[in-house]
mmCIF file of C-alpha atoms in Angstrom:
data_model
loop_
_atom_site.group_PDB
_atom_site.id
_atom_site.type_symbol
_atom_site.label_atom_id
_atom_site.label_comp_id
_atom_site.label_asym_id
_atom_site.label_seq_id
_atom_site.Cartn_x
_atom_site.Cartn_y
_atom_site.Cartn_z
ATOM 1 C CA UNK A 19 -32.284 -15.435 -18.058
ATOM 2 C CA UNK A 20 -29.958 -18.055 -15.889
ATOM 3 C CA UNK A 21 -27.884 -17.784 -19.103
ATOM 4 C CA UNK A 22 -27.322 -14.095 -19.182
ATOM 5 C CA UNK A 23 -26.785 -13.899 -15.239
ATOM 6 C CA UNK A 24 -23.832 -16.605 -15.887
ATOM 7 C CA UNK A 25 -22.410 -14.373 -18.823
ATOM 8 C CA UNK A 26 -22.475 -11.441 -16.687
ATOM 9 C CA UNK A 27 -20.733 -12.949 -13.720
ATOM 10 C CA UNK A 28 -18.436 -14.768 -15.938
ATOM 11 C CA UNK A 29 -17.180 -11.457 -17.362
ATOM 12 C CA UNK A 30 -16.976 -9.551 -13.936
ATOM 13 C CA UNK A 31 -15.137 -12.120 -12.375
ATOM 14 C CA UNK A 32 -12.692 -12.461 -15.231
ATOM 15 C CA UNK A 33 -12.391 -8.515 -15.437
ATOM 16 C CA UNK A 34 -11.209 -8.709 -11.953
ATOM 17 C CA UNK A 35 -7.083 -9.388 -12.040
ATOM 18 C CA UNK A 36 -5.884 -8.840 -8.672
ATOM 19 C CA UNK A 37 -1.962 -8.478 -9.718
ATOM 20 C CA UNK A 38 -3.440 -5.682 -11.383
ATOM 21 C CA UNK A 39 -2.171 -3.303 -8.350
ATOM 22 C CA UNK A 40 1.321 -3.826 -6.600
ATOM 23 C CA UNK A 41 1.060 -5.403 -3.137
ATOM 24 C CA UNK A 42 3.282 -2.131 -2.046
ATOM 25 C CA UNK A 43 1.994 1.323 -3.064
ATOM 26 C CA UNK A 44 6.001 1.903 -4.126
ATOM 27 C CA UNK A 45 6.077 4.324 -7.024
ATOM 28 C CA UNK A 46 7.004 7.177 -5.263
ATOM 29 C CA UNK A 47 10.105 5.789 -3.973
ATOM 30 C CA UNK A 48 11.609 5.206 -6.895
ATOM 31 C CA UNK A 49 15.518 7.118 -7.240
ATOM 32 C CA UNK A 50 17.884 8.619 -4.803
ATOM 33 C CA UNK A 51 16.890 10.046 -1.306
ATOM 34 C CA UNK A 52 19.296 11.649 0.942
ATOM 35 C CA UNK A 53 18.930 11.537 4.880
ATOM 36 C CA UNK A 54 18.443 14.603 6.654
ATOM 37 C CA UNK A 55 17.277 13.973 9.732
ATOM 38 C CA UNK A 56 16.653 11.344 12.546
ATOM 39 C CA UNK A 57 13.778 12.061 14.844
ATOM 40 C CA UNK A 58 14.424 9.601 17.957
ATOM 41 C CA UNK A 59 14.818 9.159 21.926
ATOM 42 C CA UNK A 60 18.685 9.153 21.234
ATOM 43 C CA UNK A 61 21.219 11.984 20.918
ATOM 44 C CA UNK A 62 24.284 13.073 17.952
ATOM 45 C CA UNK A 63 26.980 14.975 17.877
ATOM 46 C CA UNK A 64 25.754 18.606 16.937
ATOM 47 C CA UNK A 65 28.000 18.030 13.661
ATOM 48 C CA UNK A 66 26.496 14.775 12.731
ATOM 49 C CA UNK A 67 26.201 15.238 8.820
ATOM 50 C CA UNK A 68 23.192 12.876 8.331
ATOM 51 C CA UNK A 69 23.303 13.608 4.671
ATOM 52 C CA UNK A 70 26.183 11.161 4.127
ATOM 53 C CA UNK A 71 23.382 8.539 4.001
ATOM 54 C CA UNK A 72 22.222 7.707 0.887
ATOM 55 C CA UNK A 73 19.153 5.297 -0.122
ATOM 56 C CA UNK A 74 18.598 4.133 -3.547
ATOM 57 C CA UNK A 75 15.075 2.466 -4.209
ATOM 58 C CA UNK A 76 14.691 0.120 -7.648
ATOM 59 C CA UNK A 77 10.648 -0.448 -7.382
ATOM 60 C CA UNK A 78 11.118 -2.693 -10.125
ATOM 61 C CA UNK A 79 13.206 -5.071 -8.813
ATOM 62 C CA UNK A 80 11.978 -4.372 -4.471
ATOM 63 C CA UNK A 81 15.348 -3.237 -3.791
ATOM 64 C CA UNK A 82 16.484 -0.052 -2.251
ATOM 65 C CA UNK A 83 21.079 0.256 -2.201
ATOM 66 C CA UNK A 84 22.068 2.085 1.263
ATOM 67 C CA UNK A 85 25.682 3.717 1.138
ATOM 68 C CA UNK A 86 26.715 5.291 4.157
ATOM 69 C CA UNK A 87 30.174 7.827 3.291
ATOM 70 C CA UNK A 88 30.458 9.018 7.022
ATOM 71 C CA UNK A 89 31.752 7.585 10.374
ATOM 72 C CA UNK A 90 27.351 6.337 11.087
ATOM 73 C CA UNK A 91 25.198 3.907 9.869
ATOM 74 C CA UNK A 92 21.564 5.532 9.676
ATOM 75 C CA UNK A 93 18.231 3.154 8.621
ATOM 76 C CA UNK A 94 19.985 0.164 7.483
ATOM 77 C CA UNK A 95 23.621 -1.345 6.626
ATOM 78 C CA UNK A 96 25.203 -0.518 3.490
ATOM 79 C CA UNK A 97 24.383 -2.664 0.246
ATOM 80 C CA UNK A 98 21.735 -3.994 -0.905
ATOM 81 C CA UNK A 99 18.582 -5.146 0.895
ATOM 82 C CA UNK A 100 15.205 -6.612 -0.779
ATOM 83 C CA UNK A 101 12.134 -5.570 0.579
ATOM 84 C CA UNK A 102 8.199 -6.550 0.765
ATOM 85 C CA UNK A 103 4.878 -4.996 2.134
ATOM 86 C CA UNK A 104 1.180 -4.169 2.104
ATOM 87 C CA UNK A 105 0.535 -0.620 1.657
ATOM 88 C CA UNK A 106 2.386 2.108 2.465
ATOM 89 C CA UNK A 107 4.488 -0.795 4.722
ATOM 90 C CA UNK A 108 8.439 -2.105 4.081
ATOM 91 C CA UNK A 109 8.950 -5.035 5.657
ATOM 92 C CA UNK A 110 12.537 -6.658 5.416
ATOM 93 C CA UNK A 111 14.226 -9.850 5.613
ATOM 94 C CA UNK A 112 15.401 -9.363 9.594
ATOM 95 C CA UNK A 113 11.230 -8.530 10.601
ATOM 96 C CA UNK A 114 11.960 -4.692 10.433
ATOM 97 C CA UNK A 115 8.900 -2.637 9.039
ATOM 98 C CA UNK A 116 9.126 0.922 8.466
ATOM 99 C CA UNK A 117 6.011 2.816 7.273
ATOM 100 C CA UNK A 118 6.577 5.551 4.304
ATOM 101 C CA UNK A 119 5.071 8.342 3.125
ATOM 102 C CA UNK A 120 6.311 10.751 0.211
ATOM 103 C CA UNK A 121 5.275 14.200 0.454
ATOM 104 C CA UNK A 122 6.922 16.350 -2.899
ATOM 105 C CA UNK A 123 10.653 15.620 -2.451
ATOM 106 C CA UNK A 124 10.248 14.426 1.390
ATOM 107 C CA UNK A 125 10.295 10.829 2.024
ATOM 108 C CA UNK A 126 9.514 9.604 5.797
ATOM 109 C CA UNK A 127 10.286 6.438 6.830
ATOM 110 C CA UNK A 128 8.900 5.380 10.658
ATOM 111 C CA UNK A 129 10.304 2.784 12.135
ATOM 112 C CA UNK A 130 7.387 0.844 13.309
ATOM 113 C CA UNK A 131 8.637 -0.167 16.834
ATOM 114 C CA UNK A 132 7.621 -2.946 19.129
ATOM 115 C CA UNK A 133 5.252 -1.872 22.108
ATOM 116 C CA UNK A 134 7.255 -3.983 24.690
ATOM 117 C CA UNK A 135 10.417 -1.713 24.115
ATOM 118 C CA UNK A 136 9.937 1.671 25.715
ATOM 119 C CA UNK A 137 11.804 4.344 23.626
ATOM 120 C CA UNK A 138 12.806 2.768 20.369
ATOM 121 C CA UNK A 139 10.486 4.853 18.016
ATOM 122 C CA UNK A 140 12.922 6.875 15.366
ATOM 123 C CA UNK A 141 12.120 8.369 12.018
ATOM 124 C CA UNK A 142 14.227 9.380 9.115
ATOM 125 C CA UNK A 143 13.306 11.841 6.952
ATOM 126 C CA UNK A 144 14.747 11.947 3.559
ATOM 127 C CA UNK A 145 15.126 14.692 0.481
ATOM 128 C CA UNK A 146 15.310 13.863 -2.827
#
């Protein structure tokens, strides 16, 4: 009986691969999202042409390529910029963590700001 009760919780512990799942639940990111809106305490130019912003994510490699054609940066600098996370989390190299969510063709990206800085909550909303 000890026998089969080892067999049994030799299999379900081998059965259970945690690198089965990614650490970041990313998939939805993947391709090209245009900006087309920033929610914030802050104000633009009624002519601000937020799509001009372009993000690029490569969930294969954790990398999403900003460009930015107009006169603003929006979300992060242009180029390159590796990212990590738990969840539905982005955290990146300079302690910035924006929280996504991807609803259709709607990506929304909250910045997720510190509590000792009044005012400094801003969200970008992307289209595919």
């Amino acid at each position: 009986m000890k026998l089969r009760f080892l067999v049994v919780l030799s299999v379900l512990f081998l059965a259970c691969d945690p690198d089965d799942e990614p650490a970041i639940a990313d998939a939805a990111l993947e391709g090209e999202w245009v900006l087309s809106q920033v929610v914030c305490y802050c104000g633009f130019e009624p002519d601000t042409d937020f799509s001009l912003t372009k993000v690029v994510f490569d969930t294969d490699r954790d990398l999403v390529t900003v460009t930015h054609d107009g006169g603003y940066t929006f979300f992060r600098e242009t180029g390159e910029h590796f990212y990590g996370g738990q969840a539905d989390r982005l955290g990146f190299s300079d302690n910035s963590v924006y929280r996504f969510e991807v609803e259709g063709s709607l990506l929304t990206l909250t910045f997720q700001d510190s509590p000792e800085i009044a005012d400094d909550e801003v969200t970008f909303l992307f289209k595919r």
